[in-house]
Short mmCIF file of C-alpha atoms in Angstrom, two decimals:
data_model
loop_
_atom_site.label_atom_id
_atom_site.label_comp_id
_atom_site.label_asym_id
_atom_site.label_seq_id
_atom_site.Cartn_x
_atom_site.Cartn_y
_atom_site.Cartn_z
CA MET A 1 1.23 -47.83 54.06
CA THR A 2 -1.12 -50.52 55.36
CA ARG A 3 -2.10 -51.90 51.99
CA ARG A 4 -1.17 -55.37 50.89
CA PHE A 5 -2.24 -57.65 48.13
CA TRP A 6 -1.97 -61.16 46.95
CA LEU A 7 -1.87 -62.04 43.27
CA ARG A 8 -4.49 -64.37 41.91
CA ARG A 9 -3.69 -68.01 42.54
CA GLY A 10 -4.27 -70.56 39.71
CA THR A 11 -7.02 -71.64 38.59
CA VAL A 12 -21.70 -83.70 60.42
CA LEU A 13 -24.40 -84.94 65.77
CA ALA A 14 -26.17 -88.17 66.13
CA ALA A 15 -26.36 -91.19 68.34
CA THR A 16 -26.54 -90.82 72.10
CA GLY A 17 -23.44 -91.94 73.91
CA VAL A 18 -21.09 -91.62 70.94
CA LEU A 19 -17.92 -89.57 71.40
CA LEU A 20 -18.28 -86.91 68.70
CA PHE A 21 -14.91 -85.19 69.08
CA THR A 22 -11.66 -87.06 69.47
CA ALA A 23 -8.16 -85.73 69.84
CA ALA A 24 -5.55 -87.43 67.72
CA PRO A 25 -2.80 -89.34 69.51
CA GLY A 26 -0.15 -86.92 70.70
CA ALA A 27 -2.27 -83.82 70.01
CA SER A 28 -1.48 -81.02 72.43
CA THR A 29 -4.17 -79.94 74.86
CA ALA A 30 -2.12 -77.39 76.80
CA PRO A 31 -3.36 -73.78 76.53
CA GLU A 32 -1.01 -71.14 75.27
CA GLY A 33 -0.71 -67.65 76.72
CA ARG A 34 -2.13 -64.67 74.88
CA ALA A 35 -0.27 -61.44 74.32
CA GLY A 36 -1.78 -57.96 73.97
CA PRO A 37 -4.18 -56.77 71.27
CA ALA A 38 -3.38 -57.95 67.76
CA TRP A 39 -5.13 -58.22 64.42
CA VAL A 40 -7.42 -61.23 64.15
CA GLY A 41 -9.96 -62.23 61.54
CA SER A 42 -13.54 -61.69 62.74
CA TRP A 43 -15.38 -62.37 59.49
CA THR A 44 -14.46 -63.60 56.04
CA THR A 45 -15.91 -65.34 53.03
CA GLY A 46 -14.58 -67.42 50.16
CA VAL A 47 -14.61 -65.54 46.85
CA THR A 48 -15.06 -66.74 43.29
CA VAL A 49 -15.35 -65.57 39.71
CA ALA A 50 -18.58 -63.78 38.87
CA SER A 51 -21.76 -65.69 38.12
CA ALA A 52 -24.69 -64.41 36.07
CA GLY A 53 -26.52 -61.17 36.90
CA THR A 54 -24.90 -58.33 38.84
CA GLY A 55 -21.70 -60.29 39.28
CA GLN A 56 -21.19 -60.38 35.51
CA THR A 57 -22.59 -56.98 34.55
CA GLY A 58 -20.99 -55.08 37.41
CA LEU A 59 -22.08 -51.71 38.81
CA THR A 60 -21.72 -48.05 37.79
CA ASP A 61 -22.03 -45.00 40.07
CA THR A 62 -23.67 -47.13 42.74
CA THR A 63 -23.38 -47.46 46.50
CA LEU A 64 -23.32 -51.10 47.56
CA ARG A 65 -24.18 -51.73 51.20
CA GLN A 66 -23.50 -55.19 52.66
CA VAL A 67 -24.06 -56.56 56.14
CA VAL A 68 -21.69 -59.12 57.67
CA HIS A 69 -21.89 -60.87 61.03
CA LEU A 70 -18.72 -60.53 63.09
CA SER A 71 -17.54 -63.15 65.55
CA VAL A 72 -15.19 -61.35 67.98
CA GLY A 73 -15.30 -57.60 68.50
CA GLY A 74 -12.53 -55.09 69.03
CA ASP A 75 -11.60 -51.41 69.35
CA GLU A 76 -10.31 -51.07 65.79
CA LEU A 77 -11.11 -52.82 62.55
CA ARG A 78 -9.92 -52.97 58.98
CA LEU A 79 -11.55 -54.13 55.74
CA ARG A 80 -10.21 -56.49 53.13
CA LEU A 81 -11.53 -55.85 49.63
CA SER A 82 -10.96 -58.24 46.76
CA ASN A 83 -10.44 -57.79 43.04
CA VAL A 84 -8.89 -61.25 42.81
CA PHE A 85 -11.23 -62.31 39.99
CA GLY A 86 -11.78 -58.88 38.44
CA THR A 87 -10.96 -58.16 34.81
CA ALA A 88 -10.06 -54.47 35.25
CA PRO A 89 -8.63 -52.27 38.02
CA LEU A 90 -11.39 -51.58 40.54
CA ALA A 91 -12.00 -47.97 41.62
CA ILE A 92 -13.41 -47.37 45.12
CA GLY A 93 -14.83 -43.85 45.29
CA ALA A 94 -15.62 -43.91 49.02
CA ALA A 95 -16.24 -46.44 51.76
CA THR A 96 -17.80 -46.38 55.22
CA VAL A 97 -18.48 -48.83 58.02
CA ALA A 98 -21.13 -48.73 60.74
CA VAL A 99 -22.92 -51.06 63.10
CA GLN A 100 -26.23 -52.12 61.57
CA HIS A 101 -29.28 -50.34 63.00
CA ALA A 102 -31.31 -52.30 65.56
CA GLU A 103 -34.18 -52.40 63.04
CA GLY A 104 -31.96 -54.29 60.60
CA GLY A 105 -32.01 -54.05 56.82
CA SER A 106 -29.99 -51.34 55.10
CA ARG A 107 -30.18 -48.87 58.00
CA VAL A 108 -27.10 -48.09 60.08
CA ASP A 109 -26.52 -46.69 63.54
CA GLU A 110 -25.38 -43.20 62.51
CA ASP A 111 -23.42 -42.70 65.74
CA THR A 112 -21.11 -45.51 64.64
CA LEU A 113 -20.62 -44.38 61.02
CA ARG A 114 -16.93 -44.10 60.13
CA GLN A 115 -15.14 -43.19 56.90
CA VAL A 116 -12.71 -45.79 55.57
CA ARG A 117 -9.34 -44.68 54.19
CA PHE A 118 -6.67 -46.39 52.15
CA GLY A 119 -3.17 -45.03 52.67
CA GLY A 120 -4.79 -41.92 54.13
CA GLU A 121 -7.02 -41.34 51.09
CA ARG A 122 -10.80 -41.75 50.69
CA THR A 123 -10.38 -43.28 47.24
CA THR A 124 -8.29 -46.14 45.96
CA THR A 125 -7.91 -48.40 42.95
CA ILE A 126 -7.38 -52.13 43.43
CA PRO A 127 -5.27 -53.86 40.76
CA ILE A 128 -6.53 -56.89 38.90
CA GLY A 129 -5.92 -60.04 40.94
CA ALA A 130 -5.30 -58.24 44.21
CA GLU A 131 -6.71 -58.01 47.70
CA TRP A 132 -6.55 -54.57 49.35
CA VAL A 133 -6.50 -53.82 53.07
CA SER A 134 -7.83 -50.56 54.48
CA ASP A 135 -6.20 -48.33 57.07
CA PRO A 136 -7.21 -49.14 60.66
CA ILE A 137 -10.63 -47.70 61.53
CA GLU A 138 -11.27 -46.47 65.06
CA LEU A 139 -14.61 -48.03 65.90
CA SER A 140 -15.41 -50.19 68.89
CA VAL A 141 -17.55 -53.12 67.76
CA PRO A 142 -19.01 -55.67 70.20
CA ASP A 143 -18.75 -59.42 69.89
CA GLY A 144 -21.32 -60.79 67.45
CA ALA A 145 -22.08 -57.40 65.88
CA ASN A 146 -23.67 -56.95 62.45
CA LEU A 147 -21.42 -54.59 60.51
CA SER A 148 -22.67 -52.58 57.51
CA VAL A 149 -20.02 -51.89 54.89
CA SER A 150 -20.82 -49.36 52.16
CA LEU A 151 -18.77 -48.97 48.98
CA HIS A 152 -19.25 -46.32 46.31
CA LEU A 153 -18.32 -47.83 42.95
CA PRO A 154 -17.85 -45.15 40.26
CA GLY A 155 -17.55 -47.90 37.66
CA PRO A 156 -18.18 -49.32 35.29
CA THR A 157 -16.62 -52.06 37.37
CA GLY A 158 -16.84 -54.95 34.95
CA PRO A 159 -17.31 -58.43 36.46
CA LEU A 160 -17.13 -58.47 40.24
CA THR A 161 -15.29 -60.84 42.55
CA GLN A 162 -18.12 -62.34 44.55
CA HIS A 163 -19.48 -64.86 47.02
CA ARG A 164 -22.59 -66.14 45.30
CA SER A 165 -24.65 -67.70 48.11
CA ALA A 166 -24.30 -65.43 51.12
CA PHE A 167 -27.75 -66.03 52.62
CA ALA A 168 -27.60 -62.36 53.53
CA THR A 169 -29.31 -59.44 51.81
CA ASN A 170 -27.25 -56.72 50.16
CA TRP A 171 -28.48 -53.26 49.24
CA THR A 172 -27.85 -50.61 46.59
CA THR A 173 -28.72 -47.02 45.74
CA PRO A 174 -27.51 -44.68 42.96
CA GLY A 175 -24.59 -42.33 43.52
CA ASP A 176 -22.37 -41.94 46.57
CA GLU A 177 -24.61 -42.57 49.58
CA THR A 178 -21.98 -44.27 51.70
CA ALA A 179 -22.70 -41.82 54.57
CA ALA A 180 -26.49 -42.16 54.32
CA GLU A 181 -28.57 -43.61 57.15
CA GLY A 182 -29.98 -46.13 54.71
CA THR A 183 -33.74 -45.81 54.25
CA GLY A 184 -33.46 -45.17 50.50
CA PHE A 185 -31.66 -48.38 49.61
CA ALA A 186 -33.20 -51.21 47.57
CA ALA A 187 -32.50 -54.90 48.10
CA LEU A 188 -30.27 -56.29 45.35
CA GLY A 189 -29.95 -59.97 46.23
CA THR A 190 -28.21 -62.38 48.56
CA SER A 191 -24.62 -62.40 47.30
CA TRP A 192 -21.59 -60.57 48.66
CA PHE A 193 -19.38 -58.62 46.26
CA LEU A 194 -15.80 -57.35 46.63
CA LEU A 195 -15.74 -57.57 50.44
CA ASP A 196 -13.92 -60.66 51.68
CA GLY A 197 -12.79 -59.91 55.20
CA VAL A 198 -13.07 -57.84 58.37
CA ASP A 199 -10.23 -57.97 60.88
CA VAL A 200 -10.43 -56.53 64.39
CA ARG A 201 -7.73 -55.53 66.82
CA ALA A 202 -8.39 -57.47 70.01
CA VAL A 203 -6.97 -59.69 72.71
CA SER A 204 -7.84 -63.17 71.48
CA ALA A 205 -6.57 -66.70 71.05
CA GLY A 206 -6.35 -66.19 67.28
CA SER A 207 -8.80 -67.40 64.65
CA ALA A 208 -10.20 -70.68 63.36
CA VAL A 209 -11.05 -71.20 59.69
CA PHE A 210 -14.03 -73.38 58.74
CA PHE A 211 -13.22 -74.57 55.22
CA GLY A 212 -15.84 -76.33 53.15
CA ASP A 213 -18.68 -76.29 50.66
CA SER A 214 -22.36 -75.29 50.81
CA ILE A 215 -22.92 -76.98 54.17
CA THR A 216 -20.27 -74.78 55.77
CA ASP A 217 -21.54 -71.86 53.68
CA GLY A 218 -24.97 -72.22 55.33
CA ALA A 219 -27.06 -73.34 52.36
CA ILE A 220 -30.83 -73.22 52.91
CA THR A 221 -30.55 -71.66 56.35
CA THR A 222 -32.66 -68.60 57.17
CA VAL A 223 -31.61 -65.58 55.09
CA ASP A 224 -30.15 -62.84 57.33
CA GLY A 225 -30.50 -65.21 60.29
CA ASN A 226 -26.76 -65.93 60.68
CA HIS A 227 -27.51 -69.58 61.25
CA ARG A 228 -24.59 -71.12 59.38
CA TYR A 229 -22.94 -73.71 61.59
CA PRO A 230 -19.74 -71.59 62.05
CA ASP A 231 -21.98 -68.70 63.19
CA ARG A 232 -23.48 -71.02 65.78
CA VAL A 233 -19.97 -72.09 66.84
CA ALA A 234 -19.16 -68.41 67.42
CA THR A 235 -22.32 -68.02 69.51
CA ARG A 236 -21.32 -70.99 71.65
CA MET A 237 -17.81 -69.64 72.06
CA LEU A 238 -19.00 -66.16 73.05
CA THR A 239 -21.60 -67.36 75.56
CA ARG A 240 -19.32 -69.55 77.66
CA PRO A 241 -18.93 -68.29 81.25
CA GLU A 242 -15.15 -68.32 80.95
CA ARG A 243 -13.79 -68.15 77.49
CA ALA A 244 -10.70 -67.54 75.41
CA GLU A 245 -12.25 -65.74 72.46
CA PHE A 246 -11.19 -66.54 68.93
CA GLY A 247 -12.27 -65.35 65.51
CA VAL A 248 -14.57 -67.66 63.56
CA LEU A 249 -13.94 -67.49 59.80
CA ASN A 250 -16.21 -69.19 57.27
CA THR A 251 -14.64 -69.99 53.90
CA GLY A 252 -17.34 -72.38 52.74
CA ILE A 253 -18.37 -72.04 49.08
CA GLY A 254 -21.50 -73.68 47.68
CA GLY A 255 -20.57 -76.38 45.16
CA ALA A 256 -16.87 -76.43 46.09
CA ARG A 257 -14.83 -79.58 45.58
CA LEU A 258 -11.53 -81.01 46.73
CA LEU A 259 -10.25 -81.93 43.29
CA THR A 260 -11.60 -79.58 40.62
CA ASP A 261 -12.23 -75.89 40.02
CA GLN A 262 -15.93 -75.08 39.76
CA GLY A 263 -15.99 -71.49 38.51
CA PRO A 264 -18.65 -69.58 40.52
CA ALA A 265 -18.68 -72.56 42.88
CA GLY A 266 -15.06 -72.00 43.79
CA GLN A 267 -11.57 -73.18 43.09
CA SER A 268 -10.33 -76.58 44.20
CA ALA A 269 -9.24 -76.97 47.81
CA MET A 270 -5.50 -76.50 47.38
CA ALA A 271 -5.84 -73.74 44.77
CA ARG A 272 -7.57 -71.53 47.35
CA PHE A 273 -5.62 -72.65 50.42
CA ASP A 274 -3.31 -69.63 50.57
CA ARG A 275 -6.12 -67.10 50.32
CA ASP A 276 -8.75 -68.86 52.42
CA VAL A 277 -6.57 -70.42 55.13
CA SER A 278 -3.01 -69.17 55.46
CA GLY A 279 -3.92 -65.63 54.36
CA GLN A 280 -6.32 -65.09 57.29
CA ALA A 281 -5.31 -62.83 60.17
CA GLY A 282 -4.33 -64.65 63.35
CA VAL A 283 -5.20 -68.10 62.02
CA ARG A 284 -4.38 -70.89 64.47
CA ALA A 285 -6.68 -73.75 63.43
CA VAL A 286 -8.66 -75.02 60.46
CA VAL A 287 -11.65 -77.39 60.18
CA LEU A 288 -11.88 -79.27 56.86
CA LEU A 289 -15.34 -80.43 55.71
CA LEU A 290 -15.12 -81.10 51.99
CA GLY A 291 -15.60 -83.93 49.49
CA ILE A 292 -19.32 -84.60 49.15
CA ASN A 293 -19.56 -82.63 45.88
CA ASP A 294 -16.67 -84.59 44.38
CA ILE A 295 -18.51 -87.77 45.32
CA GLY A 296 -22.00 -86.70 44.30
CA GLY A 297 -20.99 -84.72 41.24
CA THR A 298 -19.26 -87.77 39.76
CA ARG A 299 -22.00 -90.16 40.95
CA GLY A 300 -19.39 -92.05 42.89
CA ALA A 301 -16.93 -92.41 40.01
CA VAL A 302 -14.24 -90.51 41.90
CA ALA A 303 -11.71 -92.68 43.69
CA ALA A 304 -11.82 -92.31 47.46
CA GLU A 305 -8.02 -92.55 47.43
CA ASP A 306 -7.87 -89.35 45.38
CA LEU A 307 -9.98 -87.52 47.95
CA ILE A 308 -7.78 -88.83 50.76
CA THR A 309 -4.69 -87.60 48.90
CA VAL A 310 -6.03 -84.03 48.91
CA HIS A 311 -6.91 -84.31 52.60
CA ARG A 312 -3.31 -85.36 53.27
CA GLN A 313 -1.99 -82.44 51.24
CA PHE A 314 -4.25 -80.09 53.19
CA ILE A 315 -3.08 -81.52 56.51
CA ALA A 316 0.58 -81.21 55.50
CA ARG A 317 0.21 -77.59 54.38
CA ALA A 318 -1.66 -76.63 57.53
CA LYS A 319 0.83 -78.30 59.86
CA THR A 320 3.76 -76.73 58.04
CA LEU A 321 2.26 -73.39 59.06
CA GLY A 322 1.92 -74.55 62.66
CA LEU A 323 -1.87 -74.76 62.45
CA ARG A 324 -4.04 -77.29 64.23
CA VAL A 325 -6.08 -79.13 61.62
CA TYR A 326 -9.36 -80.94 62.28
CA GLY A 327 -11.01 -83.44 59.98
CA ALA A 328 -14.81 -83.30 59.81
CA THR A 329 -16.71 -86.35 58.60
CA LEU A 330 -19.08 -86.00 55.64
CA LEU A 331 -22.79 -85.86 56.49
CA PRO A 332 -25.25 -88.54 55.28
CA PHE A 333 -26.77 -87.82 51.87
CA GLU A 334 -29.02 -90.72 50.85
CA GLY A 335 -32.07 -89.26 49.12
CA ALA A 336 -30.16 -86.29 47.70
CA GLY A 337 -30.39 -85.75 43.94
CA TYR A 338 -26.86 -86.98 43.28
CA TYR A 339 -26.82 -89.90 45.73
CA THR A 340 -25.65 -93.31 44.46
CA PRO A 341 -24.59 -96.48 46.29
CA GLU A 342 -21.13 -96.00 44.79
CA GLY A 343 -21.01 -92.49 46.20
CA GLU A 344 -22.04 -93.78 49.62
CA ALA A 345 -19.15 -96.26 49.51
CA ASP A 346 -16.78 -93.35 48.79
CA ARG A 347 -18.26 -91.33 51.65
CA GLN A 348 -17.78 -94.22 54.06
CA ALA A 349 -14.19 -94.71 52.90
CA LEU A 350 -13.31 -91.03 53.35
CA ASN A 351 -15.02 -90.90 56.74
CA LYS A 352 -13.11 -93.99 57.87
CA PHE A 353 -9.84 -92.28 56.95
CA ILE A 354 -10.84 -89.11 58.80
CA ARG A 355 -11.81 -91.06 61.94
CA THR A 356 -9.00 -93.57 62.09
CA SER A 357 -5.89 -92.29 60.30
CA GLY A 358 -4.58 -90.31 63.29
CA GLU A 359 -3.29 -87.68 60.86
CA TYR A 360 -5.50 -84.86 62.12
CA ASP A 361 -5.13 -83.03 65.42
CA GLY A 362 -8.76 -83.93 66.07
CA VAL A 363 -11.89 -85.35 64.46
CA ILE A 364 -15.30 -83.68 64.47
CA ASP A 365 -17.89 -86.30 63.66
CA PHE A 366 -20.68 -84.45 61.87
CA ASP A 367 -21.80 -87.73 60.28
CA ARG A 368 -22.79 -89.27 63.60
CA ALA A 369 -24.11 -85.93 64.81
CA THR A 370 -26.67 -85.59 62.03
CA ALA A 371 -27.47 -89.17 60.97
CA ASP A 372 -30.87 -90.77 61.47
CA PRO A 373 -30.21 -93.53 64.05
CA ALA A 374 -32.66 -95.81 62.24
CA GLN A 375 -31.14 -95.11 58.79
CA PRO A 376 -27.58 -93.83 59.28
CA THR A 377 -27.07 -93.15 55.57
CA ARG A 378 -29.79 -90.47 55.79
CA ILE A 379 -29.80 -87.17 57.61
CA ARG A 380 -32.14 -87.09 60.61
CA ALA A 381 -35.57 -85.74 59.56
CA ALA A 382 -35.53 -83.02 62.22
CA TYR A 383 -32.26 -81.69 60.74
CA ASP A 384 -33.15 -82.04 57.04
CA SER A 385 -33.74 -78.84 55.04
CA GLY A 386 -35.79 -80.94 52.60
CA ASP A 387 -33.17 -81.87 50.02
CA HIS A 388 -31.65 -84.68 52.15
CA LEU A 389 -28.23 -83.04 51.87
CA HIS A 390 -28.18 -79.67 53.63
CA PRO A 391 -29.05 -79.32 57.32
CA ASN A 392 -31.72 -76.81 58.32
CA ASP A 393 -31.24 -74.31 61.16
CA ALA A 394 -31.70 -77.06 63.76
CA GLY A 395 -29.18 -79.23 61.94
CA MET A 396 -26.67 -76.39 61.95
CA ASP A 397 -27.14 -76.10 65.71
CA ALA A 398 -26.52 -79.83 66.04
CA MET A 399 -23.30 -79.54 64.05
CA ALA A 400 -22.07 -76.58 66.09
CA ALA A 401 -22.78 -78.43 69.32
CA VAL A 402 -20.03 -80.98 68.63
CA VAL A 403 -17.30 -78.52 67.70
CA PRO A 404 -14.87 -78.43 70.65
CA VAL A 405 -14.85 -74.68 71.27
CA ASP A 406 -12.85 -75.06 74.49
CA ARG A 407 -9.86 -76.61 72.74
CA LEU A 408 -10.26 -75.81 69.04
CA VAL A 409 -7.69 -72.99 69.06
CA ARG A 410 -4.55 -73.48 71.14
#
């Protein structure tokens, strides 16, 4: 039996000449040897309770087809499906995987279409509060592939565990069309439902988790463009002449905070740590970029010391697991709708801790990477999506450029 489940858990590159990555004193830089093929996370997403629309109403006798962008490839893969926030057992009538067709959209490359099984069976039922792992699927997928995952949901499902802001189009059609080529599907929206991970069997250095909020999630980047900054990190890693590949896992959730649960915007940082960090296959390192929503959402009323306390808890938990943990400085946000001078003071205090405490294994300075040199409390105009908070595609590239892909995972 290859199933497993976890019960529900409670409820940014700027000035020329500036060193944008620093290793903490005593941090190891020696590479470690890699063994043979093993399971490693290639794609994941942070999941939440359902929001309005399809997430709340659920689906009945529908095939849901979703496309996810893998980081590393492999000769086998397995799916992770989530009913963590469901309110009833979730029946899966059938499931398939395939590489997305070169034309994109809902079409698949039929030569790569594979049936997914669970304990040898085509169907399965996922208990409330659980994550379910499929049997291994024999399918060779290349690095950076777009994988189409189709689920037939007999339903009625009730509310669906989801990732609200995927910046990727999903597709539906009535009945069981999991084996269909895909021309008859209709676009549903840009959320992911039920699917929260794809692992591959490969020789790799492990995986790195990018943990954060909407900036990590890729807010306001090009839909279906895979231009989230962790995606761009994966591209950099895969295009190096000599590389030790590692899985790149994005657990950013739009609206997420360090201190408080936000419903469809995610649980607090430590409430989702086990699922989104330690529960990932092959995890070796984690990058923490979180806190701006605590600051902005309270208009600066939150105490910076409280944010630092959660960072310290996060560091301690990660290091207990033997993970390398990297602190990422908060990006400038003057001009954003929830900016205040008090909030800016909190941001500066948290960034000072991240840069100078020596408690991380390394610091990734996204603040200096994205700041306007003439007005460092504002994001550089060329990187601004227009809301003075979220970087555009170019800003995501600038962030990815300062992530130390050669030494992130050791």
